[in-house]
XYZ file of C-alpha atoms in Angstrom:
679
model
C 11.246 19.723 31.138
C 14.511 18.295 32.430
C 12.853 14.881 32.755
C 11.442 14.928 29.216
C 13.454 12.295 27.284
C 12.685 13.952 23.942
C 14.604 17.044 25.067
C 17.765 15.129 26.029
C 20.220 13.083 23.963
C 19.115 9.437 23.980
C 21.438 7.195 26.027
C 19.913 3.911 24.843
C 21.692 1.368 22.572
C 22.111 2.968 19.116
C 20.183 6.016 20.420
C 16.911 4.127 20.065
C 13.693 5.707 21.298
C 13.459 5.337 25.112
C 9.949 3.851 25.011
C 10.259 2.817 28.668
C 10.702 6.455 29.732
C 8.192 8.152 27.417
C 5.038 9.383 29.172
C 2.003 10.977 27.576
C 2.605 14.293 29.305
C 5.940 14.636 27.499
C 4.598 14.728 23.931
C 2.964 18.147 23.636
C 5.653 20.144 25.495
C 8.342 18.482 23.347
C 6.277 18.973 20.199
C 5.711 22.646 20.942
C 9.414 23.094 21.631
C 10.051 21.346 18.309
C 7.735 23.821 16.552
C 9.586 26.737 18.142
C 12.923 25.312 17.020
C 11.558 24.473 13.559
C 10.334 28.036 13.041
C 13.695 29.357 14.228
C 15.387 27.091 11.686
C 13.188 28.459 8.897
C 13.641 32.074 10.043
C 17.411 31.598 10.029
C 17.244 30.512 6.380
C 14.892 33.339 5.367
C 16.863 36.042 7.201
C 20.266 34.895 5.994
C 21.795 37.938 4.273
C 24.114 35.770 2.214
C 23.229 34.895 -1.363
C 21.002 31.740 -1.508
C 23.093 28.610 -2.084
C 22.399 24.906 -2.112
C 23.944 24.521 1.349
C 22.532 27.577 3.131
C 19.007 27.114 1.752
C 18.223 23.616 0.434
C 20.382 21.580 2.825
C 19.533 23.905 5.715
C 15.816 23.350 5.055
C 16.384 19.589 4.825
C 18.134 19.627 8.229
C 15.498 21.822 9.917
C 12.937 20.564 12.414
C 14.963 17.650 13.832
C 13.259 17.716 17.235
C 9.845 17.849 15.571
C 10.631 14.697 13.606
C 12.029 12.987 16.682
C 8.824 13.503 18.672
C 6.347 12.959 15.828
C 7.912 9.635 14.766
C 7.379 8.134 18.224
C 3.929 9.680 18.670
C 2.476 8.490 15.363
C 4.108 5.060 15.514
C 2.531 4.452 18.910
C -0.812 5.907 17.851
C -0.974 3.147 15.237
C 0.489 0.251 17.207
C -0.167 0.983 20.903
C -2.765 3.710 21.206
C -4.994 4.737 24.105
C -7.795 7.312 24.422
C -5.313 9.713 26.030
C -2.822 9.261 23.192
C -5.554 9.798 20.607
C -6.484 13.055 22.327
C -2.846 14.176 22.110
C -2.729 13.303 18.396
C -5.924 15.295 17.759
C -4.262 18.300 19.371
C -0.900 17.739 17.684
C -2.071 17.142 14.096
C -3.424 20.676 13.400
C -0.224 22.156 14.843
C 1.893 20.071 12.477
C -0.352 20.849 9.484
C -0.175 24.560 10.235
C 3.605 24.394 10.472
C 3.818 22.580 7.139
C 1.633 25.225 5.465
C 3.674 28.010 7.025
C 6.782 26.549 5.394
C 5.457 25.872 1.876
C 3.543 29.184 1.644
C 6.432 31.289 3.002
C 7.107 33.642 0.071
C 10.559 34.723 1.223
C 11.617 31.127 1.742
C 10.335 30.133 -1.687
C 12.244 33.004 -3.302
C 15.462 31.582 -1.878
C 14.564 28.036 -2.968
C 13.681 29.296 -6.471
C 16.891 31.329 -6.688
C 18.932 28.164 -6.127
C 16.717 26.120 -8.458
C 17.021 28.670 -11.262
C 20.810 28.341 -11.246
C 20.773 24.526 -11.069
C 22.426 24.109 -14.475
C 25.556 25.917 -13.302
C 25.759 24.224 -9.905
C 28.209 21.352 -9.612
C 25.893 19.007 -7.700
C 26.015 15.225 -7.540
C 22.979 13.205 -8.629
C 21.532 12.953 -5.138
C 21.857 16.660 -4.439
C 20.273 17.493 -7.797
C 17.312 15.320 -6.810
C 17.010 17.055 -3.412
C 16.989 20.440 -5.135
C 14.326 19.314 -7.617
C 12.121 17.716 -4.945
C 12.398 20.757 -2.671
C 11.412 23.139 -5.449
C 8.504 20.939 -6.528
C 7.311 20.636 -2.940
C 6.655 24.378 -3.051
C 5.598 24.729 -6.681
C 3.141 21.829 -6.607
C 1.479 23.419 -3.580
C 0.852 26.730 -5.335
C 3.916 28.756 -4.354
C 4.293 30.104 -7.928
C 0.738 31.427 -8.109
C -0.270 35.044 -7.637
C -2.515 35.929 -4.727
C -5.681 35.414 -6.762
C -4.454 32.002 -7.874
C -3.490 31.008 -4.333
C -6.917 32.039 -3.103
C -8.618 29.938 -5.790
C -6.334 26.971 -5.039
C -7.241 27.107 -1.354
C -10.956 27.241 -2.279
C -10.604 24.249 -4.654
C -8.691 22.222 -2.080
C -11.282 23.010 0.574
C -14.174 21.987 -1.697
C -12.383 18.835 -2.880
C -11.740 17.806 0.713
C -15.417 18.256 1.557
C -16.614 16.414 -1.575
C -14.251 13.482 -1.013
C -15.408 13.238 2.578
C -19.066 13.317 1.454
C -18.371 10.673 -1.203
C -16.902 8.331 1.412
C -19.704 8.964 3.877
C -22.313 8.193 1.194
C -20.635 4.871 0.356
C -20.438 4.017 4.044
C -24.113 4.904 4.529
C -25.183 2.742 1.582
C -23.043 -0.109 2.883
C -24.382 0.095 6.410
C -28.057 0.691 5.592
C -28.568 -2.502 3.566
C -29.328 -5.832 5.241
C -30.619 -9.092 3.820
C -32.630 -11.129 6.321
C -32.890 -14.899 5.913
C -35.431 -16.803 7.990
C -35.550 -20.123 6.146
C -32.486 -22.258 6.890
C -32.769 -23.846 3.437
C -31.576 -20.539 1.995
C -28.268 -21.035 3.802
C -27.422 -24.146 1.784
C -23.766 -24.217 0.767
C -22.588 -21.750 3.407
C -19.837 -22.968 5.761
C -20.448 -22.926 9.478
C -18.338 -19.807 10.128
C -20.481 -17.767 7.696
C -23.710 -19.004 9.288
C -22.460 -18.199 12.782
C -21.467 -14.685 11.748
C -24.882 -14.070 10.137
C -26.628 -15.377 13.251
C -24.569 -13.041 15.428
C -25.387 -10.093 13.143
C -29.097 -10.895 13.389
C -28.892 -11.041 17.170
C -27.002 -7.754 17.291
C -29.713 -6.096 15.159
C -32.577 -7.655 17.114
C -33.700 -9.830 14.198
C -34.710 -13.463 13.888
C -32.778 -15.919 11.739
C -29.702 -14.744 9.875
C -28.688 -11.323 8.567
C -26.210 -10.642 5.753
C -24.697 -7.247 5.004
C -22.517 -5.556 2.392
C -19.483 -5.681 4.689
C -16.678 -7.788 3.180
C -16.712 -10.593 5.816
C -20.434 -11.107 5.163
C -20.689 -10.301 1.440
C -17.645 -12.296 0.274
C -18.503 -15.703 1.775
C -22.156 -15.437 0.687
C -21.152 -14.775 -2.923
C -18.628 -17.627 -2.774
C -20.666 -20.340 -1.110
C -24.427 -19.691 -1.101
C -26.368 -22.084 -3.367
C -29.371 -19.723 -3.562
C -28.745 -17.856 -6.820
C -31.561 -15.317 -6.367
C -30.168 -14.228 -3.015
C -26.680 -13.962 -4.498
C -28.161 -11.703 -7.180
C -29.971 -9.588 -4.601
C -26.792 -9.077 -2.594
C -24.718 -8.388 -5.716
C -27.124 -5.713 -6.997
C -27.184 -3.997 -3.622
C -23.391 -3.968 -3.395
C -22.863 -2.694 -6.922
C -25.478 0.053 -6.810
C -24.042 1.862 -3.789
C -24.005 5.604 -4.455
C -26.025 5.048 -7.642
C -29.636 4.989 -6.526
C -30.729 8.605 -6.963
C -31.248 9.039 -3.217
C -29.571 11.185 -0.556
C -26.460 9.000 -0.817
C -26.107 9.336 -4.586
C -22.552 10.109 -5.708
C -23.017 10.779 -9.419
C -23.034 14.586 -9.185
C -20.206 14.474 -6.634
C -18.071 12.544 -9.147
C -18.666 15.213 -11.791
C -17.769 18.001 -9.358
C -14.610 16.225 -8.164
C -13.434 15.490 -11.707
C -14.048 19.089 -12.813
C -12.333 20.610 -9.766
C -9.299 18.347 -10.173
C -9.082 19.395 -13.800
C -9.314 23.092 -12.882
C -6.684 22.670 -10.159
C -4.298 20.995 -12.586
C -4.823 23.811 -15.126
C -4.237 26.413 -12.413
C -0.887 24.797 -11.602
C 0.094 24.610 -15.254
C -0.845 21.028 -16.134
C -3.095 19.867 -18.953
C -5.067 17.354 -16.858
C -5.190 15.927 -13.347
C -3.417 12.803 -14.624
C -0.575 14.953 -15.971
C -0.238 16.564 -12.531
C -0.253 13.277 -10.622
C 1.912 11.269 -12.996
C 4.685 13.856 -13.200
C 5.752 12.487 -9.813
C 5.533 8.798 -10.705
C 7.711 6.100 -12.203
C 5.424 5.866 -15.229
C 5.970 9.569 -15.898
C 3.056 10.296 -18.225
C -0.559 9.445 -18.947
C 0.391 8.125 -22.397
C 2.789 5.659 -20.787
C 0.113 4.489 -18.340
C -2.517 4.189 -21.068
C -0.269 2.118 -23.336
C 0.758 -0.028 -20.340
C -2.852 -0.827 -19.451
C -3.829 -1.406 -23.083
C -0.953 -3.852 -23.593
C -1.953 -5.824 -20.505
C -5.545 -6.013 -21.768
C -4.317 -7.547 -25.026
C -2.809 -10.434 -23.044
C -5.339 -10.740 -20.242
C -8.502 -10.753 -22.349
C -7.823 -13.938 -24.394
C -6.859 -15.812 -21.220
C -9.893 -14.454 -19.388
C -12.196 -15.532 -22.235
C -10.845 -19.093 -22.032
C -11.228 -19.132 -18.238
C -14.753 -17.731 -18.473
C -15.633 -20.454 -21.006
C -14.117 -23.134 -18.756
C -16.055 -21.818 -15.766
C -19.280 -21.758 -17.807
C -18.762 -25.368 -18.922
C -18.074 -26.401 -15.327
C -21.156 -24.536 -14.077
C -23.428 -26.178 -16.674
C -22.105 -29.579 -15.641
C -23.016 -28.715 -12.047
C -26.590 -27.504 -12.417
C -26.361 -24.055 -14.028
C -29.350 -23.584 -16.359
C -28.663 -20.351 -18.272
C -26.653 -19.576 -21.410
C -24.145 -17.161 -19.862
C -22.844 -16.821 -16.327
C -23.801 -13.564 -14.659
C -21.516 -11.571 -12.368
C -23.224 -12.987 -9.284
C -22.273 -16.499 -10.443
C -18.544 -15.907 -10.781
C -17.275 -16.323 -7.194
C -19.665 -19.209 -6.509
C -18.564 -21.464 -9.351
C -14.933 -20.331 -9.221
C -14.665 -21.469 -5.588
C -16.054 -24.907 -6.466
C -13.788 -25.308 -9.489
C -10.719 -24.250 -7.487
C -11.352 -26.838 -4.773
C -11.851 -29.525 -7.367
C -8.614 -28.607 -9.181
C -6.177 -28.125 -6.315
C -7.486 -29.780 -3.119
C -5.794 -27.130 -1.011
C -6.820 -25.016 1.948
C -5.170 -23.145 4.802
C -5.828 -25.832 7.391
C -3.496 -28.139 5.445
C -0.744 -25.497 5.298
C -0.834 -23.805 8.717
C 1.096 -26.528 10.630
C 4.112 -25.760 8.436
C 4.079 -22.030 9.158
C 4.871 -21.492 12.828
C 5.526 -17.757 13.280
C 8.975 -18.209 14.807
C 9.999 -20.468 11.922
C 8.702 -18.033 9.307
C 10.531 -15.137 10.968
C 13.711 -17.204 11.080
C 13.055 -18.017 7.420
C 12.819 -14.386 6.328
C 16.025 -13.623 8.266
C 17.726 -16.561 6.538
C 16.576 -15.383 3.099
C 17.963 -11.899 3.902
C 21.222 -13.506 4.979
C 21.560 -15.562 1.813
C 20.724 -12.602 -0.404
C 22.421 -9.698 1.355
C 24.608 -11.248 4.063
C 22.554 -9.720 6.896
C 22.359 -11.161 10.403
C 19.747 -10.391 13.056
C 20.505 -10.551 16.758
C 17.837 -9.900 19.380
C 18.900 -7.259 21.916
C 16.687 -7.220 25.011
C 18.344 -4.060 26.335
C 16.745 -2.000 23.545
C 13.524 -0.508 24.996
C 10.258 -1.593 23.349
C 6.742 -0.150 23.559
C 5.072 -3.482 24.416
C 6.510 -6.687 25.918
C 5.438 -8.604 22.785
C 7.662 -6.457 20.564
C 11.122 -7.822 19.828
C 14.075 -5.595 18.945
C 16.948 -6.824 16.796
C 20.318 -5.391 15.909
C 21.006 -5.865 12.214
C 24.571 -6.414 11.041
C 25.996 -6.326 7.532
C 28.066 -9.113 5.955
C 31.257 -7.497 7.296
C 29.844 -7.438 10.847
C 29.204 -3.690 10.777
C 26.077 -2.407 12.533
C 23.392 -1.568 9.974
C 20.011 -0.940 11.631
C 17.599 -1.661 14.466
C 14.593 -3.778 13.523
C 11.450 -4.021 15.671
C 9.013 -6.895 15.047
C 5.442 -6.559 16.372
C 3.196 -9.400 15.183
C 0.048 -9.907 17.294
C -3.246 -7.979 17.504
C -3.998 -5.915 20.607
C -6.823 -3.550 21.573
C -4.540 -0.543 21.016
C -3.330 -1.608 17.547
C -5.085 -0.788 14.299
C -5.842 -3.568 11.830
C -3.627 -4.445 8.907
C 0.130 -4.588 8.446
C 2.673 -1.862 7.815
C 6.284 -0.718 7.970
C 7.447 2.508 9.607
C 10.664 4.025 10.810
C 11.283 5.547 14.223
C 14.509 7.019 12.930
C 15.337 7.581 9.286
C 18.724 7.148 7.638
C 20.903 10.123 6.703
C 24.498 11.337 6.700
C 25.124 14.313 8.965
C 28.481 15.859 9.824
C 30.170 12.936 8.153
C 28.324 10.358 10.287
C 26.016 7.775 8.659
C 23.046 7.758 11.035
C 21.478 4.318 10.725
C 17.708 3.681 10.615
C 15.365 2.162 13.190
C 12.684 0.194 11.336
C 9.350 -1.209 12.555
C 7.265 -4.046 11.069
C 3.745 -4.265 12.506
C 1.300 -7.074 11.671
C -1.803 -8.716 13.137
C -1.268 -12.465 12.992
C -2.879 -15.480 14.620
C -2.005 -15.602 18.316
C -0.740 -18.749 20.044
C -3.373 -20.734 21.972
C -3.064 -22.895 25.073
C -2.354 -25.910 22.885
C -0.734 -24.495 19.730
C 1.903 -21.919 18.814
C 1.103 -19.111 16.400
C 0.435 -20.909 13.117
C 0.123 -18.603 10.127
C -2.106 -18.890 7.094
C -0.257 -18.708 3.800
C -1.666 -15.216 3.347
C -0.069 -14.202 6.652
C 3.254 -15.691 5.524
C 3.236 -13.559 2.375
C 2.254 -10.512 4.466
C 5.246 -11.038 6.778
C 7.603 -11.309 3.802
C 5.947 -8.292 2.146
C 6.390 -5.991 5.141
C 9.918 -7.277 5.671
C 10.670 -6.263 2.071
C 9.630 -2.711 2.951
C 11.795 -3.112 6.056
C 14.836 -4.008 3.948
C 14.220 -0.895 1.854
C 14.551 1.067 5.092
C 17.335 -0.949 6.756
C 19.637 -0.899 3.727
C 19.099 2.790 2.943
C 22.381 4.559 2.286
C 21.806 8.149 1.187
C 22.800 11.602 2.380
C 19.354 13.114 2.857
C 16.586 11.636 4.984
C 13.781 12.986 2.774
C 15.138 10.889 -0.135
C 16.112 7.850 1.931
C 14.590 4.378 2.223
C 10.928 4.163 1.214
C 10.730 7.861 0.235
C 9.957 6.934 -3.379
C 7.012 7.197 -5.773
C 3.861 5.168 -5.157
C 4.370 3.008 -8.235
C 7.915 2.097 -7.115
C 7.589 1.639 -3.354
C 6.015 -1.814 -3.630
C 8.913 -3.269 -5.650
C 11.081 -4.365 -2.662
C 8.078 -5.696 -0.729
C 6.576 -7.650 -3.624
C 9.958 -9.054 -4.637
C 10.217 -10.541 -1.142
C 6.745 -12.094 -1.469
C 7.993 -14.159 -4.405
C 10.256 -16.192 -2.126
C 7.134 -17.569 -0.413
C 6.395 -19.487 -3.617
C 9.991 -20.561 -4.193
C 10.640 -24.241 -3.307
C 14.223 -23.560 -2.255
C 13.207 -20.782 0.118
C 10.150 -22.605 1.483
C 12.243 -25.602 2.466
C 14.380 -23.339 4.666
C 11.543 -22.558 7.062
C 8.282 -24.371 6.213
C 8.576 -27.179 8.733
C 5.814 -28.948 10.640
C 5.600 -27.440 14.109
C 5.235 -30.875 15.761
C 7.323 -33.263 13.663
C 9.857 -30.899 12.089
C 8.998 -32.407 8.692
C 9.858 -30.116 5.782
C 6.815 -29.137 3.724
C 6.176 -31.858 1.103
C 6.924 -31.054 -2.532
C 3.326 -31.788 -3.548
C 2.021 -29.073 -1.194
C 4.518 -26.598 -2.632
C 3.316 -27.443 -6.115
C -0.308 -26.910 -5.077
C 0.608 -23.506 -3.669
C 2.340 -22.549 -6.897
C -0.381 -23.942 -9.158
C -3.277 -22.278 -7.332
C -1.484 -18.910 -7.499
C -2.582 -18.553 -11.141
C -6.185 -19.751 -10.817
C -8.509 -17.496 -12.894
C -5.610 -15.054 -13.321
C -6.932 -13.747 -16.646
C -10.289 -12.814 -15.145
C -8.604 -11.288 -12.084
C -6.235 -9.236 -14.253
C -9.067 -7.979 -16.422
C -10.976 -6.848 -13.341
C -8.020 -4.795 -12.061
C -7.411 -3.340 -15.513
C -11.058 -2.300 -15.690
C -10.624 -0.200 -12.546
C -7.390 1.334 -13.814
C -8.852 2.243 -17.217
C -11.941 3.880 -15.706
C -9.712 5.877 -13.359
C -7.641 7.111 -16.306
C -10.765 7.951 -18.326
C -12.044 10.203 -15.551
C -8.719 11.977 -15.014
C -6.670 12.050 -18.226
C -8.803 14.358 -20.379
C -10.993 17.436 -20.206
C -14.160 16.455 -18.311
C -17.194 15.683 -20.437
C -20.910 15.600 -19.681
C -21.000 11.814 -20.034
C -22.888 9.944 -17.360
C -21.272 7.364 -15.090
C -22.996 4.629 -17.099
C -21.683 5.982 -20.408
C -18.122 6.163 -19.125
C -18.140 2.657 -17.687
C -19.828 1.200 -20.799
C -16.951 2.458 -22.960
C -14.395 0.675 -20.783
C -16.559 -2.428 -20.333
C -16.609 -2.970 -24.086
C -12.878 -3.671 -23.739
C -12.581 -5.523 -20.450
C -15.875 -6.898 -19.127
C -16.877 -10.418 -20.219
C -20.137 -10.607 -18.278
C -23.510 -9.413 -19.612
C -24.284 -5.760 -18.757
C -26.611 -5.243 -15.799
C -28.958 -2.257 -15.552
C -28.944 -0.180 -12.393
C -25.374 -0.832 -11.296
C -22.066 1.070 -11.585
C -18.843 0.876 -9.614
C -17.575 4.472 -9.974
C -20.076 5.843 -7.401
C -18.477 3.560 -4.789
C -14.894 3.728 -6.148
C -13.491 5.197 -2.941
C -9.867 4.587 -3.934
C -10.015 7.374 -6.513
C -12.797 9.634 -5.217
C -12.280 9.442 -1.451
C -8.703 8.146 -1.237
C -5.313 8.934 -2.689
C -5.342 6.839 -5.861
C -6.802 9.222 -8.461
C -4.872 8.749 -11.724
C -2.878 6.181 -9.778
C -4.928 3.002 -9.608
C -2.729 1.528 -12.342
C 0.027 1.327 -9.683
C -1.219 -2.051 -8.498
C -0.555 -3.656 -11.873
C 2.589 -1.597 -12.455
C 4.115 -2.926 -9.227
C 3.275 -6.489 -10.234
C 5.146 -5.982 -13.483
C 8.191 -4.662 -11.637
C 8.379 -7.408 -9.051
C 7.757 -10.240 -11.527
C 10.385 -8.881 -13.923
C 12.886 -8.366 -11.095
C 12.283 -11.783 -9.535
C 12.647 -13.498 -12.909
C 16.131 -11.957 -13.032
C 16.879 -13.383 -9.575
C 15.799 -16.853 -10.722
C 17.677 -16.658 -14.042
C 20.903 -16.119 -12.112
C 20.447 -18.952 -9.616
C 17.993 -17.647 -7.020
C 19.261 -17.714 -3.454
C 22.568 -19.261 -4.443
C 23.860 -16.326 -6.484
C 24.466 -13.107 -4.589
C 25.359 -11.167 -7.742
C 21.771 -10.138 -8.516
C 21.029 -9.450 -4.839
C 24.086 -7.173 -4.596
C 22.916 -5.419 -7.755
C 19.367 -5.001 -6.357
C 20.744 -3.735 -3.073
C 23.110 -1.233 -4.694
C 20.676 0.143 -7.280
C 17.292 -0.122 -5.524
C 17.373 -0.790 -1.782
C 20.231 1.567 -0.893
C 19.215 4.364 -3.248
C 15.712 5.224 -2.017
C 14.440 8.245 -3.949
C 17.853 9.687 -4.792
C 17.358 9.098 -8.539
C 14.407 8.672 -10.885
C 12.917 5.231 -10.222
C 13.052 4.136 -13.851
C 16.762 4.990 -13.988
C 17.366 2.950 -10.849
C 15.434 0.015 -12.263
C 17.358 0.145 -15.530
C 20.646 0.174 -13.623
C 19.500 -2.969 -11.816
C 17.932 -4.842 -14.717
C 19.827 -3.418 -17.678
C 16.573 -2.348 -19.333
C 13.075 -1.125 -18.595
C 10.688 -3.657 -17.018
C 8.785 -5.972 -19.323
C 5.134 -6.834 -18.623
C 5.785 -10.311 -20.010
C 7.339 -11.574 -16.767
C 4.130 -10.797 -14.876
C 2.079 -12.349 -17.675
C 4.222 -15.491 -17.572
C 3.942 -15.715 -13.793
C 0.170 -15.367 -14.047
C 0.041 -18.062 -16.719
C -1.280 -15.615 -19.322
C 1.548 -16.372 -21.761
C 4.158 -19.117 -22.015
């Protein structure tokens, strides 16, 4: 135990995690010691004979379990970015222990009585805004998990949660089964006409893997997407489309229609049990939008702008298709991607192979640091004495404009066998103020970008460039955090607010002034030509009306399922009501998307799918403000954004923070302008 680094004070620069000293055998002993200490912390609060106060109950609970957090942050960061079979085994053992501890806290009746006693006297307490928010969040953490219910209610809540977990799992498994069980075999090479070589090679490899002749296409995205985009054979596109859009809707063992009804009814009952009118009311109480009426009016307003633009784009696409061999009167859904891809190439003459030479990873990283410097005065200095968990990871000290140390930033950019796919931001240490000391955060950005080759450096696609800026925006939200309480600090905000800093940063990728800072040819040093920048900007809005309408369709169906008392309507009846508002294509029998809508029935987005569009509105409105005031050359807006958004985390209601930054609530018109839907 004396050798276990988790159980000693860290002696590394800025007390960073000693990754070079951490061994697998240290995790569970340290975690178990953390659980012992965490329970002692909770017992000390519960057994305190003094009258419950904000400090001896709410703050004490906030400060409890430090060792647990210290160990878990390293364990789960590495399980995502640098895992091994042994580490996964440790996580499987650790996770139930942590879940049990969490339940023991929120269902502790004596502890909740103390929390409620403080909450009930909140009006007479002289608390600052941040402390009021901590009190409210702490109380809701208990109340929204059933702490106010009687024993019968708690028992029913546990039963509902158990059944919902099982149904959501079954829903996801059914979608996966339907996805995996379908294959489309092609034996005549003529049926591959239009497909690029990479799509043919992948289909050939799939056929070989399955012991088939010719080429095999599946419903997996890398196979389905290119076929729908490029394949000339319309009947095969239709076949693949129908298979994809009837998953969970075929009346077989994988059918999800009854599961949807059960999930919707149980969510409604759960919300009622906890005192809410509907599931949407329960979910949206803890959101920036605040209410189902606000979300509904938001989506409806966007439809009013997106539909006219989408109708024009659909008409343009139809005209183009008829000029290029289409025989019918109306394009079907399986024609959309195919003709849109052809029209896009004709309009913009742009692809990633033209852009990649200008986006060398090191240059892009230097570019995002430079943008952060121009906006917020930050500087980044690599420090090789800070331990890292893989030699490819780079650690930077981050300094403020006055030279004061601000944060540690880890950048981890290449795929490895032990790293999961995707891109994300985490912290290894959160920000908080304790005993008068501002403990600064340690932030991680993890991505999976194109590796260097023997002849070329890492050259990023434009999509990878925007991903790097996006994750760095989340990183800034963490690095600039400046609150008292860790649970309210940095990215600890509502789902429909957390993407604001990240998506604001993405906008600089389309900004000519910012691009010229870092988009330089890796061989010649030539700055990206203005005409390429214009092509990037112009193609950003291609078919934006149709794309917006598609997203709004998902959001409206989600709200229909969750914002009212459940009805006996079928999946088809529900979707038909929404499609009358947002679907331009002819209806197709035998398909529905709800039975495969995993985001809301097997994921965490129920009554929350609108968040995607909501975040776009926020970032477009915010970035328009940046541009109005001079972009990178005027630090006034950046200082305002930093003070009222990046530093504040979840210490105030997100809408109040946004209004302090912008001077008003966000307007959807900025997003509509950016998408070319209005002038």
